[in-house]
Amino acid sequence: MFSWVKQEQGGRNKEGEMYQTVTEGLQSLYTKKLLPLEETYLFHDFHSPALEAADFQSKPMVLLVGQYSTGKTTFIRYLLEQDFPGMRIGPEPTTDGFIAVMYGENEGVVPGNALVVDPKKPFRKLNAFGNSFLNRFICSQMPNQVLQSISIIDTPGILSGEKQRISRGYDFAEVLRWFGERVDRIILLFDAHKLDISDEFSEAIKAFKGQDDKIRVVLNKADQVDTQQLMRVYGALMWSLGKVINTPEVVRVYLGSFWAKPLQNTENRRLFEAESQDLFRDIQSLPRNAALRKLNDLIKRARLAKVHAYIISHLKKEMPSLFGREKKKEELIMRLPEIYTILQREHHISPGDFPNVAKMQDMLQHYDFSKFPSLKMKLIESVDKMLATKIAVLMAMIREEESKQPPAMVSGGAFEGSQDGPFGQGYGEGISAGADAEDWIVSRDKHRYDEIFYTLMPINGKITGVNAKKEMMNSRLPNTVLGKIWKLADCDRDGMLDDEEFALAQHLIKVKLEGYELPTDLPDHLVPPSHRKNPTADALYNHTED
């Protein structure tokens, strides 16, 4: 049993609650503490539908958003390394609906209307968007290893120019906002030849306001331009994003070409490999951080629900008991920004916790303020207590769960074999160069290093640290880096360098100057041959006992 559960009262805590998992704890806190507040103050009508069990128990989800022909569907196929039911790829707007690509023992497609009545899927609340949306929403199920850890949501290609004036028949931005609140990662895809952000794309990005920590950007098809053009394209993309995503920090952009075809320009191959590995690591971390993300989203929801309760109860308090209700209602709606300021001062609320003023004013038009409930401090205090004590308990529980059984990382598909073998990132480069060679890789340039070594006045075949420092300083590397190189190269720890140790130091300097990182411990293949016979060196570098 977890350490936070009190053993009194038969192994339950003082409120009689006992959670076996973080997911169960989150679900219980939401149902008992937050849901009553939401239902009392009509939170679900104004902001977001109530959460269900499937919302807490579902796998991490990745949402792909981008203009048509930026490679969203191809990106999914690249990750899965196989076609999925309902997939269609082309240069024209091919994906005209939402496709939830999920794990299933039997391959097939589930239509939207059947999907939103399935209690095991986290999509039941999407029925509020009507048949126009549900007719364009399907779940593609298949037995793929990647989908055992995550689910992927493909969205319609965002239109531009005249096309974006065509009505979709449902509120596209609101659907994206619904998904944005529930997914773990939002990936915005751009084409290196299509950087313009259309009005519809701009509205889509704005729908993710408040979810900035989930957003990542992929500049796809980056191999179709050369280095100089890529630099300009990257700058133009960052400028365009800066106008739409209003955050002080710069959004993370991954460069690459995410499909299984030959690169058109190979000059940036190493950059693309490093970027794709960074993106893969980010996606692979989602299962590990899923519980933390759900906890974070629950806190955000609780804060918004509290603010909403203050707003609704304040409007109720200001309403006259008998006459002039309509006039007072119009006045209160007009004064909503001022009411925000009053509540901010009165309840010490951050300005960022308030909902959008214009949207709130528009929604309030359809309600009778006199029927709003008054402020019930018990409900507020219950949520405050949850945030103050229960959340900390679940945070500790997350760490405990991870230590007992770390969640499996995303594997299979494009994630399989990307690290190991000769085609893994960095294999045969930098510090790992020569790892599978029979000779000592440093010996290939040792004749040049020896020429320098014998100009430094060696005594009994070794040079002092003072003389070595003069030569090593010519690299212009910081003293902290040179100190690390010295520590790695001085294999026998005598404060001097023989010709092999000096050659090793020069090799490590070269590795660092080429932009690679230095290791904490010297790899076996870089230990100088004469020091490999030394039992001390064996103990140090081969990690074996004499």
XYZ file of C-alpha atoms in Angstrom:
546
model
C 0.000 0.000 0.000
C 1.185 3.505 -0.759
C 2.859 5.348 2.067
C 0.428 8.262 1.988
C -2.590 6.078 2.787
C -3.173 6.170 6.539
C -3.438 2.762 8.132
C -6.134 3.953 10.499
C -9.776 3.111 9.713
C -8.933 -0.178 8.086
C -6.221 1.058 5.712
C -8.133 4.078 4.440
C -7.297 7.744 4.815
C -9.254 9.948 7.178
C -11.936 10.672 4.559
C -12.427 6.991 3.830
C -10.761 7.225 0.398
C -8.231 4.704 -0.846
C -6.747 4.907 -4.348
C -4.806 2.100 -5.972
C -3.512 4.255 -8.862
C -3.018 7.932 -9.706
C -5.690 7.631 -12.412
C -8.209 6.366 -9.880
C -7.249 9.186 -7.500
C -7.694 11.869 -10.173
C -11.062 10.475 -11.189
C -12.247 10.323 -7.578
C -11.108 13.887 -6.780
C -12.816 15.224 -9.888
C -16.099 13.426 -9.186
C -16.276 14.272 -5.471
C -14.657 17.715 -5.264
C -14.710 19.532 -8.601
C -17.772 18.155 -10.417
C -20.294 19.478 -7.827
C -18.886 23.008 -8.287
C -19.041 22.692 -12.098
C -22.633 21.432 -12.083
C -23.846 24.105 -9.654
C -22.502 27.026 -11.708
C -23.245 25.687 -15.242
C -19.547 25.325 -16.045
C -20.262 22.682 -18.701
C -22.542 25.049 -20.648
C -19.967 27.831 -20.714
C -16.601 26.096 -20.964
C -16.095 22.348 -21.266
C -18.251 19.197 -20.943
C -17.900 17.067 -17.822
C -15.020 14.591 -17.762
C -15.763 10.869 -17.793
C -13.859 7.748 -16.721
C -12.465 7.263 -20.247
C -10.892 10.753 -20.131
C -8.757 9.670 -17.169
C -7.981 6.148 -18.375
C -7.241 6.780 -22.058
C -3.766 6.472 -23.576
C -1.782 9.658 -24.289
C -3.000 11.338 -27.494
C -1.111 13.295 -30.153
C -3.076 15.824 -32.246
C -1.755 16.725 -35.719
C -2.837 20.086 -37.169
C -1.743 21.773 -40.388
C -2.775 23.093 -43.767
C -3.605 20.587 -46.495
C -0.673 18.817 -48.148
C 1.783 19.479 -45.304
C 2.178 15.739 -44.685
C -0.005 15.058 -41.605
C -1.320 11.680 -42.795
C 2.099 10.758 -44.198
C 3.627 11.651 -40.816
C 1.314 9.149 -39.087
C 2.183 6.487 -41.659
C 5.884 7.256 -41.095
C 5.525 6.692 -37.331
C 3.448 3.507 -37.703
C 5.406 2.184 -40.717
C 2.192 0.841 -42.215
C -1.039 2.094 -43.766
C -4.053 2.557 -41.500
C -7.742 2.084 -42.403
C -9.309 5.223 -43.859
C -5.933 6.666 -44.913
C -5.785 8.741 -48.079
C -2.800 10.820 -49.205
C -2.618 13.389 -51.991
C -1.567 16.975 -52.826
C -5.183 18.176 -52.707
C -7.235 18.434 -49.453
C -7.748 14.675 -48.963
C -8.483 14.303 -45.245
C -11.839 16.104 -44.871
C -12.570 14.757 -41.394
C -11.051 13.778 -38.071
C -9.472 10.315 -37.819
C -8.591 8.886 -34.400
C -5.912 6.254 -35.045
C -6.048 3.864 -32.080
C -5.015 0.357 -31.067
C -7.402 -2.502 -31.748
C -6.970 -6.260 -32.087
C -9.019 -6.246 -35.296
C -8.263 -3.798 -38.093
C -11.218 -1.660 -39.137
C -13.079 1.653 -39.011
C -15.664 2.774 -36.438
C -17.951 5.632 -37.633
C -18.397 8.738 -35.487
C -21.986 8.133 -34.368
C -21.063 4.688 -33.031
C -17.831 6.031 -31.534
C -19.473 8.674 -29.306
C -21.696 6.096 -27.569
C -18.765 3.844 -26.637
C -18.051 4.423 -22.905
C -14.514 2.970 -23.299
C -13.482 5.731 -25.725
C -12.858 9.323 -24.560
C -15.060 10.856 -27.298
C -18.608 10.671 -25.875
C -18.916 14.433 -25.334
C -18.221 15.099 -29.022
C -21.879 14.308 -29.757
C -22.574 17.965 -28.831
C -21.126 19.012 -32.233
C -23.942 17.215 -34.109
C -24.195 15.010 -37.160
C -22.289 17.407 -39.436
C -19.197 16.698 -37.369
C -19.884 13.049 -36.506
C -20.280 12.181 -40.207
C -16.687 13.394 -40.646
C -15.253 11.643 -37.610
C -14.016 8.034 -37.597
C -11.816 5.822 -35.452
C -9.229 3.796 -37.352
C -8.256 0.733 -35.311
C -5.321 -1.566 -35.991
C -2.911 -3.866 -34.087
C 0.205 -1.671 -34.257
C 2.884 -1.628 -31.544
C 3.149 2.187 -31.538
C -0.592 2.462 -30.841
C -0.257 0.309 -27.722
C 1.286 3.362 -26.023
C -0.277 6.381 -27.761
C -3.231 7.342 -29.962
C -2.921 9.801 -32.857
C -5.616 12.220 -34.067
C -5.453 13.263 -37.740
C -7.355 16.460 -38.559
C -8.746 17.904 -41.824
C -6.273 19.892 -43.902
C -6.749 23.552 -43.004
C -7.889 25.555 -46.005
C -6.452 28.774 -47.428
C -7.542 31.414 -49.937
C -11.032 31.014 -51.396
C -11.354 27.478 -50.052
C -11.517 28.660 -46.426
C -14.785 30.485 -47.105
C -16.532 27.146 -47.600
C -18.457 26.209 -44.450
C -17.509 22.897 -42.833
C -20.966 22.525 -41.262
C -19.580 22.503 -37.702
C -17.452 24.759 -35.509
C -13.972 23.616 -36.549
C -12.113 25.814 -34.024
C -14.305 24.602 -31.144
C -13.666 20.949 -32.043
C -9.923 21.653 -32.056
C -10.242 23.389 -28.680
C -12.055 20.316 -27.299
C -9.254 18.033 -28.488
C -6.558 20.494 -27.351
C -7.800 20.298 -23.756
C -7.616 16.497 -23.736
C -4.530 15.557 -25.782
C -0.967 15.333 -24.468
C 0.807 16.814 -27.468
C -0.282 19.199 -30.247
C 1.943 19.079 -33.346
C 1.564 21.901 -35.885
C 2.920 20.816 -39.281
C 4.258 23.249 -41.867
C 5.517 22.634 -45.381
C 8.826 24.274 -46.348
C 6.985 25.670 -49.404
C 3.775 26.639 -47.585
C 4.543 28.928 -44.648
C 1.589 31.285 -44.913
C -0.776 31.084 -41.956
C -4.297 31.438 -43.356
C -7.194 32.921 -41.400
C -8.557 29.446 -40.626
C -5.122 28.233 -39.490
C -4.743 31.330 -37.304
C -8.133 30.634 -35.675
C -7.115 27.000 -35.158
C -3.898 27.997 -33.367
C -5.778 30.518 -31.213
C -8.151 27.694 -30.193
C -5.193 26.168 -28.332
C -4.767 29.191 -26.074
C -3.837 28.017 -22.598
C -2.322 24.797 -23.968
C 0.975 26.370 -25.072
C 3.053 23.805 -23.139
C 1.627 21.033 -25.346
C 2.448 22.675 -28.708
C 5.371 21.563 -30.883
C 6.032 22.681 -34.465
C 7.373 20.491 -37.273
C 8.802 22.067 -40.429
C 8.230 19.141 -42.769
C 9.724 18.490 -46.245
C 12.835 20.432 -45.188
C 14.985 18.294 -47.522
C 13.369 19.964 -50.544
C 15.375 23.174 -50.028
C 19.123 23.749 -49.685
C 20.848 25.077 -46.567
C 20.602 28.765 -47.470
C 16.912 28.498 -48.371
C 16.229 26.434 -45.234
C 17.727 29.179 -43.075
C 15.404 31.736 -44.690
C 12.395 29.430 -44.452
C 13.063 28.808 -40.743
C 13.330 32.557 -40.072
C 10.102 33.247 -41.973
C 8.289 30.500 -40.044
C 9.418 31.861 -36.669
C 8.278 35.363 -37.708
C 4.847 34.051 -38.779
C 4.412 32.016 -35.578
C 5.405 34.994 -33.436
C 2.394 36.924 -34.768
C -0.063 34.135 -33.900
C 1.318 32.401 -30.772
C 1.538 35.208 -28.223
C 3.967 33.739 -25.718
C 7.248 35.245 -24.467
C 9.166 32.001 -25.085
C 10.004 30.706 -28.555
C 8.056 27.606 -29.617
C 10.166 24.484 -30.327
C 10.482 23.803 -34.074
C 11.720 20.441 -35.416
C 13.214 20.345 -38.910
C 13.056 17.249 -41.071
C 11.421 15.224 -43.772
C 9.087 12.735 -42.169
C 8.493 10.104 -44.816
C 10.336 6.959 -45.927
C 11.622 8.269 -49.278
C 15.170 9.346 -50.272
C 16.235 12.854 -49.222
C 16.343 15.331 -52.108
C 19.065 17.427 -50.435
C 21.433 15.403 -48.245
C 23.649 18.273 -47.074
C 21.575 18.649 -43.872
C 21.159 14.926 -43.255
C 22.896 15.005 -39.875
C 20.701 17.919 -38.742
C 17.513 16.122 -39.833
C 18.555 12.954 -37.988
C 19.254 14.875 -34.775
C 15.945 16.754 -35.043
C 13.912 13.601 -35.698
C 15.523 11.887 -32.702
C 14.643 14.893 -30.516
C 11.033 14.709 -31.705
C 10.920 10.941 -31.165
C 12.218 11.364 -27.604
C 9.540 13.977 -26.963
C 6.770 11.655 -28.198
C 8.265 8.641 -26.403
C 8.139 10.530 -23.088
C 4.348 10.997 -23.308
C 3.354 7.757 -21.493
C 5.774 8.592 -18.682
C 4.303 12.084 -18.267
C 0.649 11.175 -18.945
C -0.428 11.130 -15.289
C 1.374 14.409 -14.631
C -0.334 15.995 -17.652
C -3.781 14.871 -16.478
C -3.002 16.219 -13.015
C -1.903 19.541 -14.513
C -5.050 19.769 -16.668
C -7.238 19.031 -13.642
C -5.586 21.897 -11.729
C -6.141 24.280 -14.659
C -9.778 23.173 -14.883
C -10.286 23.645 -11.125
C -8.905 27.189 -11.242
C -11.158 28.092 -14.173
C -14.193 26.507 -12.461
C -13.545 28.565 -9.314
C -13.299 31.811 -11.295
C -16.451 30.906 -13.224
C -18.317 30.353 -9.930
C -17.245 33.800 -8.691
C -18.421 35.430 -11.947
C -21.831 33.690 -11.990
C -22.528 34.339 -8.287
C -21.499 38.001 -8.653
C -23.911 38.472 -11.565
C -26.661 36.877 -9.457
C -25.912 39.191 -6.524
C -26.139 42.302 -8.715
C -29.557 41.434 -10.155
C -32.625 43.313 -8.811
C -35.255 41.186 -7.073
C -38.270 42.352 -9.117
C -38.115 45.105 -11.745
C -35.551 46.141 -14.394
C -33.918 42.767 -14.797
C -33.345 42.981 -18.567
C -31.830 46.436 -18.349
C -29.577 45.373 -15.471
C -28.517 42.270 -17.391
C -27.395 44.352 -20.383
C -25.531 46.707 -18.059
C -23.714 43.839 -16.309
C -22.692 42.273 -19.624
C -21.250 45.615 -20.752
C -19.447 46.008 -17.415
C -17.961 42.478 -17.473
C -14.309 43.691 -17.843
C -14.858 45.917 -14.788
C -16.422 42.970 -12.894
C -13.307 40.915 -13.718
C -11.168 43.609 -12.082
C -13.385 43.715 -8.978
C -13.269 39.912 -8.554
C -9.541 39.902 -9.177
C -8.995 42.281 -6.273
C -11.600 40.754 -3.978
C -10.519 37.098 -4.320
C -6.820 37.573 -5.239
C -7.201 35.906 -8.638
C -4.559 36.130 -11.366
C -5.757 37.974 -14.519
C -4.686 34.972 -16.611
C -7.250 32.733 -14.871
C -10.249 34.626 -16.265
C -12.042 33.392 -19.406
C -12.112 35.430 -22.618
C -14.263 38.539 -22.040
C -15.830 38.751 -25.521
C -16.756 35.075 -25.582
C -18.209 35.237 -22.071
C -20.268 38.330 -22.948
C -21.666 36.568 -26.002
C -22.669 33.443 -24.046
C -24.230 35.378 -21.161
C -26.798 36.899 -23.541
C -28.725 33.592 -23.529
C -29.140 33.222 -19.743
C -31.471 34.595 -17.071
C -29.124 35.992 -14.406
C -31.821 35.851 -11.720
C -31.781 32.038 -11.968
C -28.048 31.839 -11.363
C -27.036 30.314 -7.982
C -25.558 32.411 -5.180
C -21.995 31.851 -3.954
C -21.677 28.646 -1.928
C -18.416 28.869 -0.038
C -18.512 25.177 0.941
C -18.043 24.149 -2.703
C -15.208 26.667 -3.184
C -13.501 25.559 0.027
C -13.760 21.916 -1.021
C -11.903 22.702 -4.282
C -9.353 24.855 -2.416
C -8.684 21.979 -0.035
C -8.263 19.623 -2.991
C -5.694 21.947 -4.580
C -3.871 22.558 -1.294
C -3.560 18.997 0.012
C -4.902 16.264 -2.271
C -2.906 17.285 -5.344
C 0.376 17.124 -3.404
C -0.545 13.621 -2.301
C -1.126 12.528 -5.908
C 2.172 14.133 -6.975
C 4.018 11.954 -4.459
C 2.017 8.972 -5.642
C 3.099 9.565 -9.245
C 6.758 9.388 -8.221
C 6.073 6.233 -6.220
C 4.322 4.572 -9.154
C 7.231 5.459 -11.457
C 9.799 4.028 -9.051
C 7.885 0.740 -8.731
C 7.016 0.271 -12.382
C 8.178 2.904 -14.870
C 5.700 3.221 -17.764
C 6.908 1.711 -21.028
C 8.154 4.176 -23.645
C 6.588 4.288 -27.088
C 8.139 1.526 -29.204
C 7.635 -0.098 -32.588
C 7.277 1.542 -35.991
C 9.726 4.375 -36.636
C 10.741 4.313 -32.950
C 12.204 0.812 -33.272
C 15.905 0.501 -34.009
C 16.432 4.243 -34.282
C 19.004 4.211 -31.458
C 20.891 0.946 -31.861
C 23.091 -0.356 -34.668
C 25.227 1.484 -37.206
C 22.345 3.750 -38.323
C 21.547 5.121 -34.880
C 22.117 8.812 -34.268
C 25.786 9.541 -33.612
C 26.982 6.009 -34.378
C 30.581 6.184 -35.645
C 30.708 9.936 -35.025
C 32.396 12.081 -32.433
C 33.423 10.167 -29.336
C 32.064 6.854 -30.691
C 34.158 7.027 -33.883
C 36.435 3.981 -34.077
C 34.384 1.943 -31.597
C 34.152 -0.992 -34.005
C 37.627 -0.535 -35.571
C 40.485 -2.941 -34.864
C 43.123 -0.209 -34.583
C 43.242 2.680 -32.114
C 41.536 5.527 -34.011
C 43.866 8.136 -32.494
C 46.846 6.406 -34.160
C 45.637 7.575 -37.583
C 46.700 11.161 -36.771
C 49.300 10.346 -34.137
C 52.234 11.208 -36.400
C 51.022 14.816 -36.520
C 50.441 14.933 -32.777
C 53.926 13.478 -32.157
C 55.526 16.380 -34.043
C 53.853 18.800 -31.615
C 54.622 16.570 -28.626
C 58.418 16.603 -29.211
C 58.485 20.415 -29.480
C 57.141 20.610 -25.895
C 60.391 19.354 -24.351
C 59.369 15.963 -22.913
C 61.358 14.656 -19.934
C 61.693 10.866 -19.744
C 59.058 10.595 -22.484
C 56.485 12.819 -20.754
C 55.471 16.496 -20.843
C 54.413 18.499 -17.809
C 50.989 19.979 -17.305
C 52.399 23.497 -17.786
C 53.788 22.680 -21.256
C 50.685 20.741 -22.259
C 48.477 23.644 -21.155
C 50.230 26.077 -23.512
C 49.513 23.858 -26.515
C 45.959 22.903 -25.476
C 45.049 26.575 -24.943
C 45.606 27.135 -28.670
C 42.272 25.403 -29.262
C 40.533 28.401 -27.566
C 38.257 26.015 -25.691
C 37.174 27.153 -22.186
C 39.315 26.063 -19.244
C 36.451 23.941 -17.878
C 36.368 21.911 -21.122
C 40.175 21.616 -21.322
C 40.221 20.495 -17.676
C 37.798 17.700 -18.523
C 39.919 16.686 -21.531
C 43.033 16.617 -19.326
C 41.257 14.388 -16.800
C 40.203 11.960 -19.547
C 43.612 11.919 -21.247
C 45.771 11.514 -18.124
C 45.103 7.780 -17.904
C 47.674 6.966 -15.204
C 46.803 10.040 -13.120
C 50.441 11.117 -12.740
C 49.847 14.782 -13.728
C 51.896 14.352 -16.953
C 51.179 13.147 -20.487
C 53.173 10.651 -22.523
C 52.979 10.681 -26.344
C 49.836 8.477 -26.460
C 48.042 10.458 -23.741
C 48.922 13.714 -25.510
C 47.637 12.331 -28.823
C 44.425 11.307 -27.028
C 44.057 14.844 -25.611
C 44.452 16.310 -29.115
C 41.871 13.838 -30.453
C 39.373 14.832 -27.744
C 39.967 18.515 -28.559
C 39.232 17.764 -32.212
C 36.019 15.923 -31.244
C 34.860 18.900 -29.164
C 35.739 21.438 -31.875
C 33.627 19.441 -34.346
C 30.603 20.041 -32.130
C 30.307 16.710 -30.304
C 29.966 16.232 -26.549
C 32.657 14.706 -24.349
C 31.952 11.578 -22.276
C 32.010 11.426 -18.484
C 34.284 8.368 -18.605
C 36.736 7.449 -21.350
C 35.292 4.698 -23.603
C 37.303 1.468 -23.848
C 38.155 1.962 -27.526
C 39.897 5.296 -26.798
C 42.151 4.023 -23.992
C 45.758 4.208 -25.323
C 47.176 0.747 -26.181
C 50.075 0.987 -23.721
C 47.669 1.808 -20.891
C 45.354 -1.090 -21.641
C 47.987 -3.464 -20.283
C 48.101 -1.515 -17.046
C 45.930 -3.189 -14.342
C 45.136 0.263 -12.921
C 43.900 1.463 -16.293
C 41.892 -1.740 -16.710
C 40.200 -1.140 -13.381
C 39.459 2.456 -14.303
C 38.249 2.073 -17.860
C 37.087 -1.493 -18.240
C 35.283 -1.409 -14.871
C 36.739 -4.789 -13.894
C 38.424 -5.634 -10.650
C 42.064 -6.655 -10.632
